[in-house]
Amino acid sequence: GLRCTGRLYVANGQNLIYEDFLSKQNPEFEYNGEKYVRVVVLNEEADFKYYSDGTYVPTKGSVVWHKVEPVALEIKNWDRLPRTINPQGRKIFTDDTIQTQTEQCVFSGAFTYSDRDVENDSLWQNSFCRAFFNSADYADLDGNPELRSKDLEWHFSKSGFLYQAFDMSREPTLEYAVPEDECEISDYAFAGCVGLNKIILHEDVDEIGSYAFDGCKNTQIVFKNPDEIDLGDAALCGTDFKYIYLSKDQLVFSPYKDEQLEKTHMRKDYVFDIVSNIFQKNYRENIVQSHAWKEQGKIKFIPPEYTLKIFPSEEFKNYFANKNNKRWATLVKTLGFDTLSGFEKNNSLTDLMKIYYAIGGFSPDQGESERAFDYILKYVAVAPEEPNKIGEEIHRRFSRLEINGPFNRDFAKLFMKYYKDNPDFMNISLPDATDGTMMESQDYLCAAHNAFDRIQKLYPNRVVNGNEERALLTPYFVAEHCVEVEYDGVKEGNELLAEMVGKYGYSQSAFDKIQDIYEHAKTIKDKYVIRANKASGKNGIHFRILGKDDPLGFVLGDITNCCQHINGAAEACVDDGYKNPEAGFLVFEESLFDENGKPTGEKRILGQAYVWYDPKTKTVCYDNIEIPTKILGELRKGDRQDARLSSQHLLDAVVESADAIMSEMNRYGIEVKRVTTGRGYNDLKTELEERFGKPDSSPRAKHRGYSGYSDADSQYLIRTYDETTRLYSSLIRKNVDKMKKDLTSLAEEMQDKEYEV
């Protein structure tokens, strides 16, 4: 079989742009008595890392194999030094020429000439090869045949490539330390190097590619700075580490026990986190579960490796639910992907499974799975007919999908709604977050899937299908919010503001405006007049007045699908709610519970109101009560079914909040006689009309000094202070009567006990 000899070959690439070339070290293998060298070369799909100084280095290429065969060379020393040096035991015919043959030299795409438009570049002394043989950098050659290279002051046979490659006495490398100047380990960099006993990564290594150590089952891998390493997908897949050791600054993965390492201090919680990431939690848990099920007779075959890696372990049972695995096998055969081989097959099957999973192909609901199956065949895996071409297209579109949990039904709806008519429906041009200019369009499909759960958490009231544009999760809206925005110029103390606003995709200019408003709001928070006492929160609905230093007010409009946000029609409400001591925001929310009925500690916002105080009419007005259409539908459905929450319950909370505001503001010496709400675009208009009847006929409250957006030209009267005081007086009387009754009973009981004594 194939085994690594442990010998490593240096590769070409002495140009500046290759100073971090991913394949400076190429391992030698032996197969059936013949020797081969594994070399990574660039191809059309190669990726590059660019630096600020204009240089760039390749980070990905293709693996090719070259047989080690004798190479005859006659090499003339241009420097013509009068020496006779024979470090290889080979005959030197003159003082400046070597004729040699070796099995230690590999030529693979070595550059003969540069690509510079300079006449003398075609000369041997100015070529890449010559610089390479002499361990010189090509950039140091001056291109003039009359001038010697600045750095070639040594004899070529005493240094560099010739000295190393022609040294037949070299022993196999058993312990390999990554060179200090190489900080990125490429994909498959050490794959198959089973002859290495140890690979040491220096402290500046910060990135490790996918399958970098695939097959290194007997190799110990040492990380000198584990905190800073960015591990690629399945970085250590194909390894078989049984022992993990962690000291203060070193992480070691080993296939065997080592007494010295065993004594090192271990932080088990940290080791667990790293192992979960590096070892592909899905693969480890799914392979264990598969073997257990096979021993129990529940399954006949272990699923292929790509399946074990893709499936979230907590969802793995769904691979077998309702014959999902058999339906998947049928899909693979129908498309002919089973006839592919190598990377082509792996890429095609991996990325097909990702999108099939993402639209419900492995749903426990058989109907969803069958719909996904039909959709793939009808709209995704379409012409050309050749399986490899279909696979290439699927790989191009879906390779960046990340599967991290249960499939999201709403993403599946979005995808299946738009993709059939336009596979490029997520290819969108967005404005630059900094200056607002339109950027070049790009495909946000994979990013949309990967961020979809987060977007829905931020915008819980938006839906894929509906008649109300402001409540839709459109492709453009999803693309806008795929990536959280980070801002420049965040002032000390405003980090939470920047984090919250960034989640909702506001531009830099919008954030600058928001931060100015917020800074002003903090200066007047002690003058804030809108306040409410703590309420009971009956029927499970709570309310609160946001403080001037609470950043939630800037995104309330985003959460409730209304125009109350910066750059929206009701931007003035946001500005006034923060900068005006007599205005603010009221939020209605409910506590959330888990499947066992226990509170999770999280809350869901049901609605909100921009509120203001009119000192002339002694009125607090809820300018508008915004309830998202999705929630309003739930509440009105609850009216019919006597559910835990209903629109009437929310209306009760509105009345209760009015009582709490009047009670507290009057207690602080701010006279409030009534609370009203605007009749404009009020989402509770139907319920308000039924409970409070016609508009309030009293002198209308006005938001004096404000000229921005308002829905309060006409108002409903929610509560008067007389009603509130009567309510509280009644409660006080009831409490006093109860206390009197309890005291009388206690006195009578004491008298009876005294008589008995």
Tab-separated table of N, CA, C and O in Angstrom, residues 165-252:
chain	number	residue	atom	x	y	z
A	165	ALA	N	19.001	18.575	-1.995
A	165	ALA	CA	18.344	17.574	-2.820
A	165	ALA	C	19.292	16.486	-3.280
A	165	ALA	O	18.875	15.357	-3.528
A	166	PHE	N	20.589	16.812	-3.434
A	166	PHE	CA	21.525	15.814	-3.939
A	166	PHE	C	22.245	15.073	-2.810
A	166	PHE	O	23.160	14.300	-3.063
A	167	ASP	N	21.867	15.328	-1.592
A	167	ASP	CA	22.512	14.659	-0.470
A	167	ASP	C	21.855	13.303	-0.254
A	167	ASP	O	20.835	13.186	0.408
A	168	MET	N	22.445	12.263	-0.849
A	168	MET	CA	21.839	10.936	-0.801
A	168	MET	C	21.879	10.312	0.584
A	168	MET	O	21.233	9.312	0.840
A	169	SER	N	22.659	10.891	1.467
A	169	SER	CA	22.771	10.299	2.796
A	169	SER	C	21.678	10.766	3.748
A	169	SER	O	21.646	10.372	4.898
A	170	ARG	N	20.782	11.617	3.264
A	170	ARG	CA	19.735	12.158	4.140
A	170	ARG	C	18.867	11.056	4.724
A	170	ARG	O	18.430	10.158	4.015
A	171	GLU	N	18.578	11.179	6.000
A	171	GLU	CA	17.677	10.227	6.649
A	171	GLU	C	16.242	10.747	6.562
A	171	GLU	O	16.010	11.950	6.479
A	172	PRO	N	15.276	9.836	6.590
A	172	PRO	CA	13.869	10.272	6.576
A	172	PRO	C	13.562	11.206	7.744
A	172	PRO	O	14.115	11.061	8.831
A	173	THR	N	12.707	12.167	7.490
A	173	THR	CA	12.291	13.113	8.528
A	173	THR	C	11.189	12.474	9.363
A	173	THR	O	10.121	12.151	8.843
A	174	LEU	N	11.442	12.294	10.647
A	174	LEU	CA	10.442	11.694	11.531
A	174	LEU	C	9.731	12.743	12.374
A	174	LEU	O	8.617	12.531	12.817
A	175	GLU	N	10.399	13.864	12.604
A	175	GLU	CA	9.800	14.947	13.389
A	175	GLU	C	9.930	16.221	12.575
A	175	GLU	O	11.030	16.618	12.209
A	176	TYR	N	8.791	16.858	12.287
A	176	TYR	CA	8.806	18.010	11.392
A	176	TYR	C	8.232	19.239	12.085
A	176	TYR	O	7.106	19.201	12.606
A	177	ALA	N	9.015	20.312	12.113
A	177	ALA	CA	8.558	21.587	12.661
A	177	ALA	C	8.246	22.527	11.504
A	177	ALA	O	9.095	22.753	10.640
A	178	VAL	N	7.048	23.061	11.481
A	178	VAL	CA	6.657	23.985	10.421
A	178	VAL	C	7.562	25.209	10.477
A	178	VAL	O	7.768	25.779	11.567
A	179	PRO	N	8.139	25.636	9.341
A	179	PRO	CA	9.037	26.810	9.343
A	179	PRO	C	8.375	28.047	9.935
A	179	PRO	O	7.154	28.236	9.812
A	180	GLU	N	9.178	28.874	10.572
A	180	GLU	CA	8.671	30.042	11.278
A	180	GLU	C	7.923	31.013	10.369
A	180	GLU	O	7.038	31.734	10.820
A	181	ASP	N	8.302	31.056	9.074
A	181	ASP	CA	7.668	32.032	8.189
A	181	ASP	C	6.382	31.510	7.554
A	181	ASP	O	5.756	32.208	6.757
A	182	GLU	N	5.981	30.288	7.883
A	182	GLU	CA	4.737	29.738	7.341
A	182	GLU	C	3.690	29.705	8.440
A	182	GLU	O	3.801	28.941	9.397
A	183	CYS	N	2.671	30.540	8.306
A	183	CYS	CA	1.649	30.687	9.349
A	183	CYS	C	0.311	30.062	8.961
A	183	CYS	O	-0.613	30.058	9.761
A	184	GLU	N	0.214	29.607	7.727
A	184	GLU	CA	-1.018	28.977	7.267
A	184	GLU	C	-0.712	27.570	6.766
A	184	GLU	O	0.175	27.386	5.946
A	185	ILE	N	-1.436	26.590	7.277
A	185	ILE	CA	-1.291	25.211	6.824
A	185	ILE	C	-2.415	24.953	5.830
A	185	ILE	O	-3.590	25.076	6.169
A	186	SER	N	-2.089	24.599	4.612
A	186	SER	CA	-3.086	24.491	3.551
A	186	SER	C	-3.938	23.235	3.686
A	186	SER	O	-3.649	22.340	4.482
A	187	ASP	N	-5.011	23.160	2.887
A	187	ASP	CA	-5.847	21.964	2.821
A	187	ASP	C	-4.984	20.759	2.446
A	187	ASP	O	-4.156	20.832	1.537
A	188	TYR	N	-5.157	19.640	3.155
A	188	TYR	CA	-4.468	18.380	2.864
A	188	TYR	C	-2.944	18.504	2.932
A	188	TYR	O	-2.236	17.703	2.335
A	189	ALA	N	-2.430	19.479	3.658
A	189	ALA	CA	-0.987	19.741	3.656
A	189	ALA	C	-0.173	18.515	4.057
A	189	ALA	O	0.868	18.234	3.467
A	190	PHE	N	-0.601	17.770	5.085
A	190	PHE	CA	0.152	16.613	5.559
A	190	PHE	C	-0.627	15.314	5.363
A	190	PHE	O	-0.310	14.298	5.983
A	191	ALA	N	-1.637	15.371	4.531
A	191	ALA	CA	-2.466	14.186	4.312
A	191	ALA	C	-1.617	13.021	3.829
A	191	ALA	O	-0.859	13.147	2.869
A	192	GLY	N	-1.731	11.887	4.500
A	192	GLY	CA	-1.006	10.690	4.077
A	192	GLY	C	0.406	10.583	4.601
A	192	GLY	O	1.085	9.589	4.324
A	193	CYS	N	0.886	11.567	5.351
A	193	CYS	CA	2.259	11.515	5.859
A	193	CYS	C	2.325	10.604	7.093
A	193	CYS	O	2.612	11.055	8.214
A	194	VAL	N	2.056	9.327	6.877
A	194	VAL	CA	1.976	8.402	8.007
A	194	VAL	C	3.347	8.092	8.598
A	194	VAL	O	3.436	7.500	9.667
A	195	GLY	N	4.430	8.457	7.883
A	195	GLY	CA	5.763	8.188	8.402
A	195	GLY	C	6.230	9.189	9.438
A	195	GLY	O	7.237	8.963	10.107
A	196	LEU	N	5.539	10.318	9.574
A	196	LEU	CA	5.960	11.336	10.532
A	196	LEU	C	5.510	10.958	11.939
A	196	LEU	O	4.352	10.594	12.161
A	197	ASN	N	6.426	11.075	12.891
A	197	ASN	CA	6.079	10.799	14.282
A	197	ASN	C	5.477	12.021	14.964
A	197	ASN	O	4.640	11.890	15.845
A	198	LYS	N	5.937	13.200	14.545
A	198	LYS	CA	5.469	14.412	15.224
A	198	LYS	C	5.491	15.588	14.251
A	198	LYS	O	6.415	15.728	13.462
A	199	ILE	N	4.436	16.417	14.323
A	199	ILE	CA	4.384	17.668	13.573
A	199	ILE	C	4.216	18.786	14.589
A	199	ILE	O	3.279	18.753	15.402
A	200	ILE	N	5.099	19.769	14.555
A	200	ILE	CA	5.075	20.854	15.541
A	200	ILE	C	4.686	22.145	14.836
A	200	ILE	O	5.325	22.564	13.864
A	201	LEU	N	3.638	22.779	15.331
A	201	LEU	CA	3.165	24.042	14.767
A	201	LEU	C	3.614	25.175	15.674
A	201	LEU	O	3.245	25.209	16.851
A	202	HIS	N	4.395	26.088	15.162
A	202	HIS	CA	4.904	27.178	15.995
A	202	HIS	C	3.780	28.126	16.397
A	202	HIS	O	2.662	28.072	15.873
A	203	GLU	N	4.066	29.034	17.308
A	203	GLU	CA	3.028	29.845	17.942
A	203	GLU	C	2.352	30.825	16.996
A	203	GLU	O	1.251	31.310	17.277
A	204	ASP	N	2.957	31.127	15.839
A	204	ASP	CA	2.350	32.070	14.908
A	204	ASP	C	1.446	31.406	13.876
A	204	ASP	O	0.837	32.090	13.053
A	205	VAL	N	1.378	30.084	13.884
A	205	VAL	CA	0.439	29.397	12.985
A	205	VAL	C	-0.976	29.749	13.431
A	205	VAL	O	-1.357	29.521	14.573
A	206	ASP	N	-1.749	30.355	12.526
A	206	ASP	CA	-3.073	30.820	12.926
A	206	ASP	C	-4.202	30.267	12.062
A	206	ASP	O	-5.358	30.614	12.265
A	207	GLU	N	-3.866	29.433	11.082
A	207	GLU	CA	-4.922	28.895	10.228
A	207	GLU	C	-4.529	27.513	9.725
A	207	GLU	O	-3.416	27.306	9.250
A	208	ILE	N	-5.462	26.569	9.862
A	208	ILE	CA	-5.214	25.205	9.412
A	208	ILE	C	-6.331	24.806	8.476
A	208	ILE	O	-7.514	24.901	8.805
A	209	GLY	N	-5.983	24.354	7.284
A	209	GLY	CA	-6.974	24.023	6.275
A	209	GLY	C	-7.684	22.713	6.535
A	209	GLY	O	-7.354	21.941	7.446
A	210	SER	N	-8.673	22.432	5.696
A	210	SER	CA	-9.471	21.224	5.823
A	210	SER	C	-8.629	19.985	5.543
A	210	SER	O	-7.794	19.980	4.646
A	211	TYR	N	-8.848	18.940	6.321
A	211	TYR	CA	-8.185	17.645	6.140
A	211	TYR	C	-6.663	17.788	6.111
A	211	TYR	O	-5.969	17.023	5.441
A	212	ALA	N	-6.155	18.769	6.834
A	212	ALA	CA	-4.720	19.047	6.790
A	212	ALA	C	-3.890	17.852	7.246
A	212	ALA	O	-2.767	17.661	6.782
A	213	PHE	N	-4.425	17.034	8.163
A	213	PHE	CA	-3.663	15.904	8.702
A	213	PHE	C	-4.370	14.578	8.436
A	213	PHE	O	-4.216	13.621	9.187
A	214	ASP	N	-5.124	14.542	7.367
A	214	ASP	CA	-5.892	13.346	7.034
A	214	ASP	C	-4.961	12.140	6.871
A	214	ASP	O	-4.005	12.174	6.098
A	215	GLY	N	-5.234	11.078	7.599
A	215	GLY	CA	-4.429	9.869	7.503
A	215	GLY	C	-3.273	9.811	8.472
A	215	GLY	O	-2.590	8.780	8.567
A	216	CYS	N	-3.016	10.888	9.223
A	216	CYS	CA	-1.896	10.899	10.173
A	216	CYS	C	-2.299	10.206	11.472
A	216	CYS	O	-2.360	10.832	12.543
A	217	LYS	N	-2.585	8.928	11.392
A	217	LYS	CA	-3.110	8.211	12.546
A	217	LYS	C	-2.044	7.951	13.599
A	217	LYS	O	-2.353	7.739	14.768
A	218	ASN	N	-0.768	7.930	13.204
A	218	ASN	CA	0.306	7.644	14.156
A	218	ASN	C	1.182	8.855	14.420
A	218	ASN	O	2.303	8.731	14.891
A	219	THR	N	0.664	10.015	14.081
A	219	THR	CA	1.452	11.238	14.209
A	219	THR	C	0.950	12.071	15.379
A	219	THR	O	-0.245	12.278	15.540
A	220	GLN	N	1.883	12.549	16.157
A	220	GLN	CA	1.554	13.445	17.260
A	220	GLN	C	1.579	14.884	16.724
A	220	GLN	O	2.507	15.263	16.015
A	221	ILE	N	0.549	15.678	17.039
A	221	ILE	CA	0.479	17.051	16.535
A	221	ILE	C	0.502	18.009	17.717
A	221	ILE	O	-0.322	17.903	18.631
A	222	VAL	N	1.427	18.942	17.672
A	222	VAL	CA	1.633	19.865	18.785
A	222	VAL	C	1.251	21.273	18.346
A	222	VAL	O	1.799	21.802	17.369
A	223	PHE	N	0.308	21.883	19.061
A	223	PHE	CA	-0.089	23.271	18.830
A	223	PHE	C	0.581	24.122	19.900
A	223	PHE	O	0.281	23.967	21.088
A	224	LYS	N	1.447	25.051	19.490
A	224	LYS	CA	2.149	25.879	20.472
A	224	LYS	C	1.287	27.028	20.984
A	224	LYS	O	1.543	27.588	22.033
A	225	ASN	N	0.263	27.425	20.233
A	225	ASN	CA	-0.592	28.540	20.664
A	225	ASN	C	-2.031	28.241	20.255
A	225	ASN	O	-2.562	28.832	19.323
A	226	PRO	N	-2.707	27.318	20.939
A	226	PRO	CA	-4.031	26.848	20.495
A	226	PRO	C	-5.102	27.917	20.510
A	226	PRO	O	-6.069	27.828	19.761
A	227	ASP	N	-4.938	28.965	21.308
A	227	ASP	CA	-5.980	29.993	21.394
A	227	ASP	C	-6.144	30.765	20.096
A	227	ASP	O	-7.210	31.298	19.814
A	228	GLU	N	-5.087	30.871	19.301
A	228	GLU	CA	-5.109	31.741	18.127
A	228	GLU	C	-5.356	31.000	16.813
A	228	GLU	O	-5.329	31.593	15.757
A	229	ILE	N	-5.583	29.697	16.863
A	229	ILE	CA	-5.672	28.923	15.626
A	229	ILE	C	-7.099	28.899	15.094
A	229	ILE	O	-8.047	28.637	15.828
A	230	ASP	N	-7.216	29.186	13.790
A	230	ASP	CA	-8.496	29.099	13.095
A	230	ASP	C	-8.514	27.772	12.332
A	230	ASP	O	-7.843	27.608	11.333
A	231	LEU	N	-9.292	26.823	12.838
A	231	LEU	CA	-9.280	25.481	12.267
A	231	LEU	C	-10.294	25.351	11.151
A	231	LEU	O	-11.444	25.757	11.286
A	232	GLY	N	-9.879	24.789	10.045
A	232	GLY	CA	-10.786	24.573	8.923
A	232	GLY	C	-11.746	23.429	9.195
A	232	GLY	O	-11.611	22.676	10.167
A	233	ASP	N	-12.728	23.313	8.320
A	233	ASP	CA	-13.709	22.241	8.427
A	233	ASP	C	-12.989	20.894	8.387
A	233	ASP	O	-12.210	20.608	7.501
A	234	ALA	N	-13.237	20.056	9.393
A	234	ALA	CA	-12.634	18.725	9.447
A	234	ALA	C	-11.112	18.780	9.395
A	234	ALA	O	-10.464	17.970	8.743
A	235	ALA	N	-10.516	19.747	10.095
A	235	ALA	CA	-9.064	19.931	10.039
A	235	ALA	C	-8.308	18.666	10.436
A	235	ALA	O	-7.290	18.336	9.849
A	236	LEU	N	-8.796	17.963	11.444
A	236	LEU	CA	-8.110	16.764	11.902
A	236	LEU	C	-8.874	15.498	11.551
A	236	LEU	O	-8.683	14.456	12.176
A	237	CYS	N	-9.748	15.589	10.573
A	237	CYS	CA	-10.492	14.408	10.172
A	237	CYS	C	-9.513	13.386	9.587
A	237	CYS	O	-8.574	13.735	8.879
A	238	GLY	N	-9.740	12.124	9.872
A	238	GLY	CA	-8.858	11.082	9.375
A	238	GLY	C	-7.744	10.749	10.350
A	238	GLY	O	-6.945	9.856	10.101
A	239	THR	N	-7.677	11.473	11.451
A	239	THR	CA	-6.712	11.160	12.493
A	239	THR	C	-7.380	10.238	13.505
A	239	THR	O	-8.569	9.993	13.437
A	240	ASP	N	-6.603	9.741	14.440
A	240	ASP	CA	-7.160	8.804	15.414
A	240	ASP	C	-6.545	9.088	16.780
A	240	ASP	O	-5.808	8.281	17.323
A	241	PHE	N	-6.836	10.272	17.320
A	241	PHE	CA	-6.211	10.674	18.574
A	241	PHE	C	-7.011	10.143	19.769
A	241	PHE	O	-8.214	10.361	19.864
A	242	LYS	N	-6.304	9.462	20.660
A	242	LYS	CA	-6.952	8.928	21.861
A	242	LYS	C	-6.581	9.741	23.094
A	242	LYS	O	-7.252	9.668	24.109
A	243	TYR	N	-5.508	10.513	23.007
A	243	TYR	CA	-5.030	11.256	24.162
A	243	TYR	C	-4.854	12.724	23.809
A	243	TYR	O	-4.281	13.057	22.772
A	244	ILE	N	-5.378	13.582	24.650
A	244	ILE	CA	-5.287	15.022	24.439
A	244	ILE	C	-4.658	15.635	25.689
A	244	ILE	O	-5.110	15.366	26.802
A	245	TYR	N	-3.626	16.421	25.498
A	245	TYR	CA	-2.924	17.034	26.618
A	245	TYR	C	-2.862	18.542	26.421
A	245	TYR	O	-2.575	19.013	25.330
A	246	LEU	N	-3.108	19.259	27.487
A	246	LEU	CA	-3.097	20.716	27.382
A	246	LEU	C	-2.314	21.306	28.534
A	246	LEU	O	-2.637	21.085	29.697
A	247	SER	N	-1.273	22.034	28.213
A	247	SER	CA	-0.552	22.798	29.217
A	247	SER	C	-0.927	24.255	29.034
A	247	SER	O	-1.841	24.579	28.287
A	248	LYS	N	-0.199	25.147	29.677
A	248	LYS	CA	-0.563	26.562	29.647
A	248	LYS	C	-0.556	27.121	28.233
A	248	LYS	O	-1.428	27.902	27.854
A	249	ASP	N	0.436	26.718	27.429
A	249	ASP	CA	0.559	27.296	26.090
A	249	ASP	C	0.765	26.237	25.013
A	249	ASP	O	1.295	26.522	23.950
A	250	GLN	N	0.330	25.030	25.277
A	250	GLN	CA	0.578	23.970	24.307
A	250	GLN	C	-0.546	22.940	24.359
A	250	GLN	O	-0.939	22.477	25.417
A	251	LEU	N	-1.046	22.595	23.183
A	251	LEU	CA	-2.072	21.570	23.059
A	251	LEU	C	-1.496	20.440	22.205
A	251	LEU	O	-0.962	20.680	21.129
A	252	VAL	N	-1.578	19.216	22.703
A	252	VAL	CA	-1.002	18.079	21.991
A	252	VAL	C	-2.080	17.029	21.744
A	252	VAL	O	-2.793	16.635	22.662
